[in-house]
DNA sequence: GGTCAATAGTTGACGATTCAACGAATTCGC
DNA sequence: GCGAATTCGTTGAATCGTCAACTATTGACC
């Protein structure tokens, strides 16, 4: 149990943020705790139900969308994790026979990763259940609320990307 | 660099979710990627600027709010991580002289953790900078948008907690 | 064509995190 | 009180993740 259905104040700052313009901090803490709450639950269910992890599920999901396979670097970018991490995840999944590596014919540095038939079957089975979980967890929100939240999160991401661009914090 | 300012489709499912009631999935993926984006940036800055991590910062933040100290279990709950994790974090922070452990007088199983004077000074210094970062990253959102997002995230958490309560997924 | 920088992937060292198993102390039932 | 179940913190093994160093390949520049 990832401990804490009632843990609300993720960075312990929510109380310090009572004054006036702390609204950004409070918002950030709430965003983080909401994401953590759902992520922990999904992760726990993936483990209990399928004996797998969110990282593996995520990797399989990326590959399911690209039957022709993806180079490691593309997986790294899409999953927002480092290349070293991808290497080891693919190592494991390859051992389990869910994915295969094969050399990119056009770039001898590159390795392409592709789902095996078994990997595809297994992923599809899990994906259906996973989607039902998410629908369940988000079920008490109306369609309007979901749309609004979706759009506000897009604005938030734009805000972050913009701030990163200005300070040169990003990679671009 | 946590790779990927442009990585938008965190679980690779966004394309699969084109049909009708996949809005929950799309919302979840967007929530996750927004939180990840900000978390990665904050984490990178904490490392570069203070040589620390989000987990340590979070733990110090919790203790800053509770001058009388907190038992390990309370930290675990508030930070939404396991007790084993807390043990090791406190181990390190204690070595660095930022926190101290002392036995709970009323329960000989329990250990209370408290900030040292040095830990408090160090945390306060970091917290101010951290808050400025967050204000910067959220800066392009209007106050109205922030309030709306804050309130929708509260609804989302209620939805999740309600779903967990019904299926007995929680710890309560 | 040769050098040099950039890119793709791997590896090693390490930190963060989880679960499972454990020892010690507490609490509950009787 | 005594024993069983629970709770608190710790530890070991494993996964996830980062960064830095490395090899091999590619591409750019001259």
PDB file of N, CA and C in Angstrom, chain A residues 9-106:
ATOM      1  N   UNK A   9      -1.309  17.245   1.661  1.00  0.00           N
ATOM      2  CA  UNK A   9      -0.419  18.403   1.591  1.00  0.00           C
ATOM      3  C   UNK A   9       0.971  17.960   1.208  1.00  0.00           C
ATOM      4  N   UNK A  10       1.120  17.620  -0.035  1.00  0.00           N
ATOM      5  CA  UNK A  10       2.285  16.868  -0.450  1.00  0.00           C
ATOM      6  C   UNK A  10       3.626  17.470  -0.088  1.00  0.00           C
ATOM      7  N   UNK A  11       3.775  18.748  -0.211  1.00  0.00           N
ATOM      8  CA  UNK A  11       5.089  19.288   0.115  1.00  0.00           C
ATOM      9  C   UNK A  11       5.095  19.982   1.468  1.00  0.00           C
ATOM     10  N   UNK A  12       4.042  19.789   2.205  1.00  0.00           N
ATOM     11  CA  UNK A  12       4.049  20.337   3.545  1.00  0.00           C
ATOM     12  C   UNK A  12       4.007  21.848   3.562  1.00  0.00           C
ATOM     13  N   UNK A  13       3.810  22.419   2.402  1.00  0.00           N
ATOM     14  CA  UNK A  13       3.866  23.868   2.315  1.00  0.00           C
ATOM     15  C   UNK A  13       2.482  24.493   2.278  1.00  0.00           C
ATOM     16  N   UNK A  14       1.482  23.650   2.202  1.00  0.00           N
ATOM     17  CA  UNK A  14       0.148  24.183   1.990  1.00  0.00           C
ATOM     18  C   UNK A  14      -0.235  25.151   3.112  1.00  0.00           C
ATOM     19  N   UNK A  15       0.257  24.893   4.302  1.00  0.00           N
ATOM     20  CA  UNK A  15      -0.072  25.789   5.397  1.00  0.00           C
ATOM     21  C   UNK A  15       0.721  27.097   5.306  1.00  0.00           C
ATOM     22  N   UNK A  16       1.974  26.964   4.939  1.00  0.00           N
ATOM     23  CA  UNK A  16       2.793  28.161   4.756  1.00  0.00           C
ATOM     24  C   UNK A  16       2.206  29.061   3.674  1.00  0.00           C
ATOM     25  N   UNK A  17       1.400  28.489   2.818  1.00  0.00           N
ATOM     26  CA  UNK A  17       0.924  29.218   1.657  1.00  0.00           C
ATOM     27  C   UNK A  17      -0.446  29.818   1.899  1.00  0.00           C
ATOM     28  N   UNK A  18      -0.580  30.506   2.982  1.00  0.00           N
ATOM     29  CA  UNK A  18      -1.891  31.035   3.284  1.00  0.00           C
ATOM     30  C   UNK A  18      -2.095  32.472   2.846  1.00  0.00           C
ATOM     31  N   UNK A  19      -1.022  33.165   2.605  1.00  0.00           N
ATOM     32  CA  UNK A  19      -1.107  34.607   2.422  1.00  0.00           C
ATOM     33  C   UNK A  19      -1.851  35.034   1.153  1.00  0.00           C
ATOM     34  N   UNK A  20      -1.150  35.449   0.156  1.00  0.00           N
ATOM     35  CA  UNK A  20      -1.836  36.048  -0.972  1.00  0.00           C
ATOM     36  C   UNK A  20      -1.477  35.383  -2.300  1.00  0.00           C
ATOM     37  N   UNK A  21      -0.237  35.509  -2.738  1.00  0.00           N
ATOM     38  CA  UNK A  21       0.089  34.987  -4.059  1.00  0.00           C
ATOM     39  C   UNK A  21       0.687  33.590  -3.990  1.00  0.00           C
ATOM     40  N   UNK A  22       0.386  32.856  -2.934  1.00  0.00           N
ATOM     41  CA  UNK A  22       0.864  31.478  -2.854  1.00  0.00           C
ATOM     42  C   UNK A  22      -0.016  30.545  -3.663  1.00  0.00           C
ATOM     43  N   UNK A  23      -0.889  31.094  -4.430  1.00  0.00           N
ATOM     44  CA  UNK A  23      -1.834  30.235  -5.141  1.00  0.00           C
ATOM     45  C   UNK A  23      -1.113  29.301  -6.106  1.00  0.00           C
ATOM     46  N   UNK A  24       0.017  29.729  -6.632  1.00  0.00           N
ATOM     47  CA  UNK A  24       0.758  28.843  -7.528  1.00  0.00           C
ATOM     48  C   UNK A  24       1.299  27.637  -6.782  1.00  0.00           C
ATOM     49  N   UNK A  25       1.832  27.888  -5.607  1.00  0.00           N
ATOM     50  CA  UNK A  25       2.349  26.780  -4.808  1.00  0.00           C
ATOM     51  C   UNK A  25       1.233  25.808  -4.447  1.00  0.00           C
ATOM     52  N   UNK A  26       0.132  26.351  -3.989  1.00  0.00           N
ATOM     53  CA  UNK A  26      -0.971  25.468  -3.611  1.00  0.00           C
ATOM     54  C   UNK A  26      -1.453  24.657  -4.790  1.00  0.00           C
ATOM     55  N   UNK A  27      -1.495  25.293  -5.926  1.00  0.00           N
ATOM     56  CA  UNK A  27      -1.932  24.601  -7.131  1.00  0.00           C
ATOM     57  C   UNK A  27      -0.959  23.487  -7.501  1.00  0.00           C
ATOM     58  N   UNK A  28       0.308  23.786  -7.423  1.00  0.00           N
ATOM     59  CA  UNK A  28       1.334  22.796  -7.753  1.00  0.00           C
ATOM     60  C   UNK A  28       1.244  21.598  -6.808  1.00  0.00           C
ATOM     61  N   UNK A  29       1.061  21.872  -5.522  1.00  0.00           N
ATOM     62  CA  UNK A  29       0.980  20.775  -4.564  1.00  0.00           C
ATOM     63  C   UNK A  29      -0.254  19.927  -4.814  1.00  0.00           C
ATOM     64  N   UNK A  30      -1.324  20.577  -5.166  1.00  0.00           N
ATOM     65  CA  UNK A  30      -2.535  19.813  -5.420  1.00  0.00           C
ATOM     66  C   UNK A  30      -2.410  18.993  -6.693  1.00  0.00           C
ATOM     67  N   UNK A  31      -1.791  19.573  -7.690  1.00  0.00           N
ATOM     68  CA  UNK A  31      -1.559  18.833  -8.938  1.00  0.00           C
ATOM     69  C   UNK A  31      -0.713  17.602  -8.664  1.00  0.00           C
ATOM     70  N   UNK A  32       0.355  17.809  -7.924  1.00  0.00           N
ATOM     71  CA  UNK A  32       1.267  16.710  -7.625  1.00  0.00           C
ATOM     72  C   UNK A  32       0.572  15.621  -6.829  1.00  0.00           C
ATOM     73  N   UNK A  33      -0.200  16.006  -5.862  1.00  0.00           N
ATOM     74  CA  UNK A  33      -0.809  14.976  -5.030  1.00  0.00           C
ATOM     75  C   UNK A  33      -1.914  14.246  -5.771  1.00  0.00           C
ATOM     76  N   UNK A  34      -2.636  14.948  -6.627  1.00  0.00           N
ATOM     77  CA  UNK A  34      -3.657  14.261  -7.420  1.00  0.00           C
ATOM     78  C   UNK A  34      -3.003  13.252  -8.353  1.00  0.00           C
ATOM     79  N   UNK A  35      -1.954  13.666  -9.036  1.00  0.00           N
ATOM     80  CA  UNK A  35      -1.272  12.759  -9.959  1.00  0.00           C
ATOM     81  C   UNK A  35      -0.691  11.569  -9.198  1.00  0.00           C
ATOM     82  N   UNK A  36      -0.091  11.834  -8.041  1.00  0.00           N
ATOM     83  CA  UNK A  36       0.484  10.762  -7.233  1.00  0.00           C
ATOM     84  C   UNK A  36      -0.569   9.765  -6.790  1.00  0.00           C
ATOM     85  N   UNK A  37      -1.691  10.302  -6.377  1.00  0.00           N
ATOM     86  CA  UNK A  37      -2.758   9.448  -5.881  1.00  0.00           C
ATOM     87  C   UNK A  37      -3.184   8.456  -6.959  1.00  0.00           C
ATOM     88  N   UNK A  38      -3.429   8.956  -8.147  1.00  0.00           N
ATOM     89  CA  UNK A  38      -3.889   8.100  -9.230  1.00  0.00           C
ATOM     90  C   UNK A  38      -2.787   7.146  -9.670  1.00  0.00           C
ATOM     91  N   UNK A  39      -1.593   7.704  -9.797  1.00  0.00           N
ATOM     92  CA  UNK A  39      -0.472   6.891 -10.251  1.00  0.00           C
ATOM     93  C   UNK A  39      -0.218   5.719  -9.296  1.00  0.00           C
ATOM     94  N   UNK A  40      -0.261   6.007  -8.007  1.00  0.00           N
ATOM     95  CA  UNK A  40      -0.032   4.951  -7.024  1.00  0.00           C
ATOM     96  C   UNK A  40      -1.087   3.863  -7.148  1.00  0.00           C
ATOM     97  N   UNK A  41      -2.322   4.269  -7.345  1.00  0.00           N
ATOM     98  CA  UNK A  41      -3.392   3.290  -7.445  1.00  0.00           C
ATOM     99  C   UNK A  41      -3.245   2.459  -8.716  1.00  0.00           C
ATOM    100  N   UNK A  42      -2.968   3.117  -9.825  1.00  0.00           N
ATOM    101  CA  UNK A  42      -2.812   2.389 -11.081  1.00  0.00           C
ATOM    102  C   UNK A  42      -1.630   1.422 -10.981  1.00  0.00           C
ATOM    103  N   UNK A  43      -0.552   1.913 -10.402  1.00  0.00           N
ATOM    104  CA  UNK A  43       0.629   1.085 -10.255  1.00  0.00           C
ATOM    105  C   UNK A  43       0.331  -0.142  -9.380  1.00  0.00           C
ATOM    106  N   UNK A  44      -0.372   0.078  -8.295  1.00  0.00           N
ATOM    107  CA  UNK A  44      -0.702  -1.035  -7.414  1.00  0.00           C
ATOM    108  C   UNK A  44      -1.576  -2.054  -8.140  1.00  0.00           C
ATOM    109  N   UNK A  45      -2.536  -1.546  -8.920  1.00  0.00           N
ATOM    110  CA  UNK A  45      -3.408  -2.481  -9.629  1.00  0.00           C
ATOM    111  C   UNK A  45      -2.668  -3.230 -10.725  1.00  0.00           C
ATOM    112  N   UNK A  46      -1.777  -2.535 -11.425  1.00  0.00           N
ATOM    113  CA  UNK A  46      -0.994  -3.212 -12.457  1.00  0.00           C
ATOM    114  C   UNK A  46      -0.169  -4.341 -11.839  1.00  0.00           C
ATOM    115  N   UNK A  47       0.383  -4.062 -10.684  1.00  0.00           N
ATOM    116  CA  UNK A  47       1.180  -5.090 -10.030  1.00  0.00           C
ATOM    117  C   UNK A  47       0.315  -6.259  -9.580  1.00  0.00           C
ATOM    118  N   UNK A  48      -0.754  -5.933  -8.867  1.00  0.00           N
ATOM    119  CA  UNK A  48      -1.612  -7.002  -8.347  1.00  0.00           C
ATOM    120  C   UNK A  48      -2.230  -7.827  -9.468  1.00  0.00           C
ATOM    121  N   UNK A  49      -2.702  -7.130 -10.478  1.00  0.00           N
ATOM    122  CA  UNK A  49      -3.497  -7.810 -11.498  1.00  0.00           C
ATOM    123  C   UNK A  49      -2.638  -8.489 -12.551  1.00  0.00           C
ATOM    124  N   UNK A  50      -1.568  -7.816 -12.954  1.00  0.00           N
ATOM    125  CA  UNK A  50      -0.785  -8.342 -14.067  1.00  0.00           C
ATOM    126  C   UNK A  50       0.670  -8.594 -13.713  1.00  0.00           C
ATOM    127  N   UNK A  51       1.060  -8.290 -12.474  1.00  0.00           N
ATOM    128  CA  UNK A  51       2.450  -8.491 -12.100  1.00  0.00           C
ATOM    129  C   UNK A  51       3.413  -7.653 -12.910  1.00  0.00           C
ATOM    130  N   UNK A  52       2.962  -6.485 -13.331  1.00  0.00           N
ATOM    131  CA  UNK A  52       3.865  -5.633 -14.101  1.00  0.00           C
ATOM    132  C   UNK A  52       3.923  -4.243 -13.480  1.00  0.00           C
ATOM    133  N   UNK A  53       4.611  -3.346 -14.145  1.00  0.00           N
ATOM    134  CA  UNK A  53       4.778  -2.003 -13.605  1.00  0.00           C
ATOM    135  C   UNK A  53       4.315  -0.976 -14.622  1.00  0.00           C
ATOM    136  N   UNK A  54       4.167   0.246 -14.162  1.00  0.00           N
ATOM    137  CA  UNK A  54       3.714   1.311 -15.044  1.00  0.00           C
ATOM    138  C   UNK A  54       4.747   1.583 -16.134  1.00  0.00           C
ATOM    139  N   UNK A  55       6.020   1.505 -15.795  1.00  0.00           N
ATOM    140  CA  UNK A  55       7.060   1.774 -16.784  1.00  0.00           C
ATOM    141  C   UNK A  55       6.994   0.773 -17.930  1.00  0.00           C
ATOM    142  N   UNK A  56       6.864  -0.516 -17.582  1.00  0.00           N
ATOM    143  CA  UNK A  56       6.763  -1.525 -18.626  1.00  0.00           C
ATOM    144  C   UNK A  56       5.505  -1.345 -19.442  1.00  0.00           C
ATOM    145  N   UNK A  57       4.416  -1.085 -18.774  1.00  0.00           N
ATOM    146  CA  UNK A  57       3.148  -0.890 -19.467  1.00  0.00           C
ATOM    147  C   UNK A  57       3.262   0.277 -20.434  1.00  0.00           C
ATOM    148  N   UNK A  58       3.870   1.336 -19.971  1.00  0.00           N
ATOM    149  CA  UNK A  58       4.043   2.527 -20.791  1.00  0.00           C
ATOM    150  C   UNK A  58       4.868   2.208 -22.032  1.00  0.00           C
ATOM    151  N   UNK A  59       5.940   1.461 -21.824  1.00  0.00           N
ATOM    152  CA  UNK A  59       6.798   1.124 -22.962  1.00  0.00           C
ATOM    153  C   UNK A  59       6.040   0.279 -23.990  1.00  0.00           C
ATOM    154  N   UNK A  60       5.332  -0.703 -23.514  1.00  0.00           N
ATOM    155  CA  UNK A  60       4.547  -1.531 -24.431  1.00  0.00           C
ATOM    156  C   UNK A  60       3.510  -0.685 -25.164  1.00  0.00           C
ATOM    157  N   UNK A  61       2.932   0.283 -24.444  1.00  0.00           N
ATOM    158  CA  UNK A  61       1.916   1.137 -25.066  1.00  0.00           C
ATOM    159  C   UNK A  61       2.508   1.942 -26.214  1.00  0.00           C
ATOM    160  N   UNK A  62       3.700   2.457 -26.001  1.00  0.00           N
ATOM    161  CA  UNK A  62       4.347   3.205 -27.081  1.00  0.00           C
ATOM    162  C   UNK A  62       4.541   2.317 -28.297  1.00  0.00           C
ATOM    163  N   UNK A  63       4.995   1.090 -28.049  1.00  0.00           N
ATOM    164  CA  UNK A  63       5.288   0.205 -29.175  1.00  0.00           C
ATOM    165  C   UNK A  63       4.015  -0.257 -29.873  1.00  0.00           C
ATOM    166  N   UNK A  64       2.952  -0.392 -29.108  1.00  0.00           N
ATOM    167  CA  UNK A  64       1.695  -0.822 -29.711  1.00  0.00           C
ATOM    168  C   UNK A  64       1.227   0.164 -30.779  1.00  0.00           C
ATOM    169  N   UNK A  65       1.573   1.412 -30.583  1.00  0.00           N
ATOM    170  CA  UNK A  65       1.162   2.433 -31.549  1.00  0.00           C
ATOM    171  C   UNK A  65       2.067   2.466 -32.764  1.00  0.00           C
ATOM    172  N   UNK A  66       3.194   1.762 -32.695  1.00  0.00           N
ATOM    173  CA  UNK A  66       4.156   1.816 -33.796  1.00  0.00           C
ATOM    174  C   UNK A  66       4.575   0.403 -34.183  1.00  0.00           C
ATOM    175  N   UNK A  67       3.741  -0.251 -34.958  1.00  0.00           N
ATOM    176  CA  UNK A  67       3.996  -1.651 -35.318  1.00  0.00           C
ATOM    177  C   UNK A  67       5.341  -1.832 -36.014  1.00  0.00           C
ATOM    178  N   UNK A  68       5.818  -0.808 -36.677  1.00  0.00           N
ATOM    179  CA  UNK A  68       7.090  -0.917 -37.380  1.00  0.00           C
ATOM    180  C   UNK A  68       8.269  -0.823 -36.423  1.00  0.00           C
ATOM    181  N   UNK A  69       7.997  -0.544 -35.158  1.00  0.00           N
ATOM    182  CA  UNK A  69       9.072  -0.443 -34.180  1.00  0.00           C
ATOM    183  C   UNK A  69       9.568   0.970 -34.010  1.00  0.00           C
ATOM    184  N   UNK A  70      10.250   1.196 -32.911  1.00  0.00           N
ATOM    185  CA  UNK A  70      10.778   2.521 -32.587  1.00  0.00           C
ATOM    186  C   UNK A  70      12.226   2.383 -32.160  1.00  0.00           C
ATOM    187  N   UNK A  71      13.071   3.350 -32.525  1.00  0.00           N
ATOM    188  CA  UNK A  71      14.426   3.348 -31.984  1.00  0.00           C
ATOM    189  C   UNK A  71      14.395   3.706 -30.493  1.00  0.00           C
ATOM    190  N   UNK A  72      15.402   3.265 -29.786  1.00  0.00           N
ATOM    191  CA  UNK A  72      15.470   3.512 -28.347  1.00  0.00           C
ATOM    192  C   UNK A  72      15.313   4.997 -28.018  1.00  0.00           C
ATOM    193  N   UNK A  73      15.961   5.820 -28.817  1.00  0.00           N
ATOM    194  CA  UNK A  73      15.922   7.248 -28.550  1.00  0.00           C
ATOM    195  C   UNK A  73      14.508   7.810 -28.591  1.00  0.00           C
ATOM    196  N   UNK A  74      13.703   7.296 -29.504  1.00  0.00           N
ATOM    197  CA  UNK A  74      12.333   7.770 -29.595  1.00  0.00           C
ATOM    198  C   UNK A  74      11.557   7.363 -28.347  1.00  0.00           C
ATOM    199  N   UNK A  75      11.795   6.151 -27.877  1.00  0.00           N
ATOM    200  CA  UNK A  75      11.150   5.708 -26.650  1.00  0.00           C
ATOM    201  C   UNK A  75      11.545   6.615 -25.488  1.00  0.00           C
ATOM    202  N   UNK A  76      12.816   6.940 -25.429  1.00  0.00           N
ATOM    203  CA  UNK A  76      13.312   7.794 -24.364  1.00  0.00           C
ATOM    204  C   UNK A  76      12.579   9.130 -24.358  1.00  0.00           C
ATOM    205  N   UNK A  77      12.463   9.739 -25.519  1.00  0.00           N
ATOM    206  CA  UNK A  77      11.798  11.038 -25.628  1.00  0.00           C
ATOM    207  C   UNK A  77      10.338  10.933 -25.241  1.00  0.00           C
ATOM    208  N   UNK A  78       9.663   9.954 -25.814  1.00  0.00           N
ATOM    209  CA  UNK A  78       8.236   9.839 -25.573  1.00  0.00           C
ATOM    210  C   UNK A  78       7.916   9.527 -24.125  1.00  0.00           C
ATOM    211  N   UNK A  79       8.735   8.731 -23.501  1.00  0.00           N
ATOM    212  CA  UNK A  79       8.445   8.357 -22.129  1.00  0.00           C
ATOM    213  C   UNK A  79       9.045   9.336 -21.132  1.00  0.00           C
ATOM    214  N   UNK A  80       9.759  10.299 -21.623  1.00  0.00           N
ATOM    215  CA  UNK A  80      10.362  11.325 -20.765  1.00  0.00           C
ATOM    216  C   UNK A  80      11.303  10.721 -19.717  1.00  0.00           C
ATOM    217  N   UNK A  81      12.044   9.731 -20.108  1.00  0.00           N
ATOM    218  CA  UNK A  81      13.067   9.182 -19.214  1.00  0.00           C
ATOM    219  C   UNK A  81      14.369   9.057 -20.009  1.00  0.00           C
ATOM    220  N   UNK A  82      15.449   8.808 -19.311  1.00  0.00           N
ATOM    221  CA  UNK A  82      16.751   8.783 -19.964  1.00  0.00           C
ATOM    222  C   UNK A  82      16.937   7.511 -20.786  1.00  0.00           C
ATOM    223  N   UNK A  83      17.918   7.572 -21.684  1.00  0.00           N
ATOM    224  CA  UNK A  83      18.177   6.436 -22.567  1.00  0.00           C
ATOM    225  C   UNK A  83      18.659   5.221 -21.777  1.00  0.00           C
ATOM    226  N   UNK A  84      19.433   5.470 -20.740  1.00  0.00           N
ATOM    227  CA  UNK A  84      19.930   4.367 -19.931  1.00  0.00           C
ATOM    228  C   UNK A  84      18.790   3.568 -19.318  1.00  0.00           C
ATOM    229  N   UNK A  85      17.769   4.290 -18.933  1.00  0.00           N
ATOM    230  CA  UNK A  85      16.612   3.633 -18.347  1.00  0.00           C
ATOM    231  C   UNK A  85      15.914   2.754 -19.382  1.00  0.00           C
ATOM    232  N   UNK A  86      15.765   3.277 -20.592  1.00  0.00           N
ATOM    233  CA  UNK A  86      15.124   2.518 -21.657  1.00  0.00           C
ATOM    234  C   UNK A  86      15.894   1.227 -21.933  1.00  0.00           C
ATOM    235  N   UNK A  87      17.205   1.344 -21.996  1.00  0.00           N
ATOM    236  CA  UNK A  87      18.025   0.166 -22.263  1.00  0.00           C
ATOM    237  C   UNK A  87      17.658  -0.990 -21.330  1.00  0.00           C
ATOM    238  N   UNK A  88      17.561  -0.663 -20.036  1.00  0.00           N
ATOM    239  CA  UNK A  88      17.308  -1.740 -19.093  1.00  0.00           C
ATOM    240  C   UNK A  88      15.870  -2.241 -19.130  1.00  0.00           C
ATOM    241  N   UNK A  89      14.949  -1.336 -19.381  1.00  0.00           N
ATOM    242  CA  UNK A  89      13.558  -1.785 -19.506  1.00  0.00           C
ATOM    243  C   UNK A  89      13.431  -2.731 -20.695  1.00  0.00           C
ATOM    244  N   UNK A  90      14.044  -2.351 -21.812  1.00  0.00           N
ATOM    245  CA  UNK A  90      13.974  -3.203 -23.001  1.00  0.00           C
ATOM    246  C   UNK A  90      14.686  -4.531 -22.737  1.00  0.00           C
ATOM    247  N   UNK A  91      15.806  -4.476 -22.023  1.00  0.00           N
ATOM    248  CA  UNK A  91      16.501  -5.717 -21.651  1.00  0.00           C
ATOM    249  C   UNK A  91      15.526  -6.706 -21.009  1.00  0.00           C
ATOM    250  N   UNK A  92      14.793  -6.214 -20.021  1.00  0.00           N
ATOM    251  CA  UNK A  92      13.879  -7.085 -19.298  1.00  0.00           C
ATOM    252  C   UNK A  92      12.761  -7.598 -20.188  1.00  0.00           C
ATOM    253  N   UNK A  93      12.134  -6.670 -20.885  1.00  0.00           N
ATOM    254  CA  UNK A  93      11.003  -7.060 -21.717  1.00  0.00           C
ATOM    255  C   UNK A  93      11.447  -8.023 -22.818  1.00  0.00           C
ATOM    256  N   UNK A  94      12.687  -7.870 -23.259  1.00  0.00           N
ATOM    257  CA  UNK A  94      13.193  -8.781 -24.286  1.00  0.00           C
ATOM    258  C   UNK A  94      13.391 -10.178 -23.688  1.00  0.00           C
ATOM    259  N   UNK A  95      13.925 -10.214 -22.475  1.00  0.00           N
ATOM    260  CA  UNK A  95      14.074 -11.490 -21.779  1.00  0.00           C
ATOM    261  C   UNK A  95      12.731 -12.199 -21.632  1.00  0.00           C
ATOM    262  N   UNK A  96      11.700 -11.411 -21.367  1.00  0.00           N
ATOM    263  CA  UNK A  96      10.374 -11.997 -21.180  1.00  0.00           C
ATOM    264  C   UNK A  96       9.689 -12.298 -22.514  1.00  0.00           C
ATOM    265  N   UNK A  97      10.366 -11.959 -23.596  1.00  0.00           N
ATOM    266  CA  UNK A  97       9.809 -12.281 -24.904  1.00  0.00           C
ATOM    267  C   UNK A  97       8.680 -11.390 -25.349  1.00  0.00           C
ATOM    268  N   UNK A  98       8.584 -10.195 -24.784  1.00  0.00           N
ATOM    269  CA  UNK A  98       7.500  -9.301 -25.168  1.00  0.00           C
ATOM    270  C   UNK A  98       7.913  -8.318 -26.256  1.00  0.00           C
ATOM    271  N   UNK A  99       9.189  -8.052 -26.350  1.00  0.00           N
ATOM    272  CA  UNK A  99       9.690  -7.159 -27.410  1.00  0.00           C
ATOM    273  C   UNK A  99      10.950  -7.771 -28.015  1.00  0.00           C
ATOM    274  N   UNK A 100      11.299  -7.299 -29.197  1.00  0.00           N
ATOM    275  CA  UNK A 100      12.565  -7.709 -29.806  1.00  0.00           C
ATOM    276  C   UNK A 100      13.337  -6.481 -30.261  1.00  0.00           C
ATOM    277  N   UNK A 101      14.653  -6.604 -30.221  1.00  0.00           N
ATOM    278  CA  UNK A 101      15.523  -5.581 -30.783  1.00  0.00           C
ATOM    279  C   UNK A 101      15.960  -6.042 -32.148  1.00  0.00           C
ATOM    280  N   UNK A 102      16.014  -5.127 -33.106  1.00  0.00           N
ATOM    281  CA  UNK A 102      16.690  -5.493 -34.325  1.00  0.00           C
ATOM    282  C   UNK A 102      17.366  -4.259 -34.892  1.00  0.00           C
ATOM    283  N   UNK A 103      18.496  -4.453 -35.590  1.00  0.00           N
ATOM    284  CA  UNK A 103      19.306  -3.313 -36.000  1.00  0.00           C
ATOM    285  C   UNK A 103      18.610  -2.493 -37.071  1.00  0.00           C
ATOM    286  N   UNK A 104      18.706  -1.191 -36.935  1.00  0.00           N
ATOM    287  CA  UNK A 104      18.172  -0.287 -37.931  1.00  0.00           C
ATOM    288  C   UNK A 104      19.012  -0.412 -39.196  1.00  0.00           C
ATOM    289  N   UNK A 105      18.376  -0.713 -40.326  1.00  0.00           N
ATOM    290  CA  UNK A 105      19.145  -0.920 -41.551  1.00  0.00           C
ATOM    291  C   UNK A 105      19.817   0.370 -42.051  1.00  0.00           C
ATOM    292  N   UNK A 106      19.291   1.499 -41.659  1.00  0.00           N
ATOM    293  CA  UNK A 106      19.808   2.754 -42.205  1.00  0.00           C
ATOM    294  C   UNK A 106      20.786   3.462 -41.274  1.00  0.00           C
TER     295      UNK A 106
END
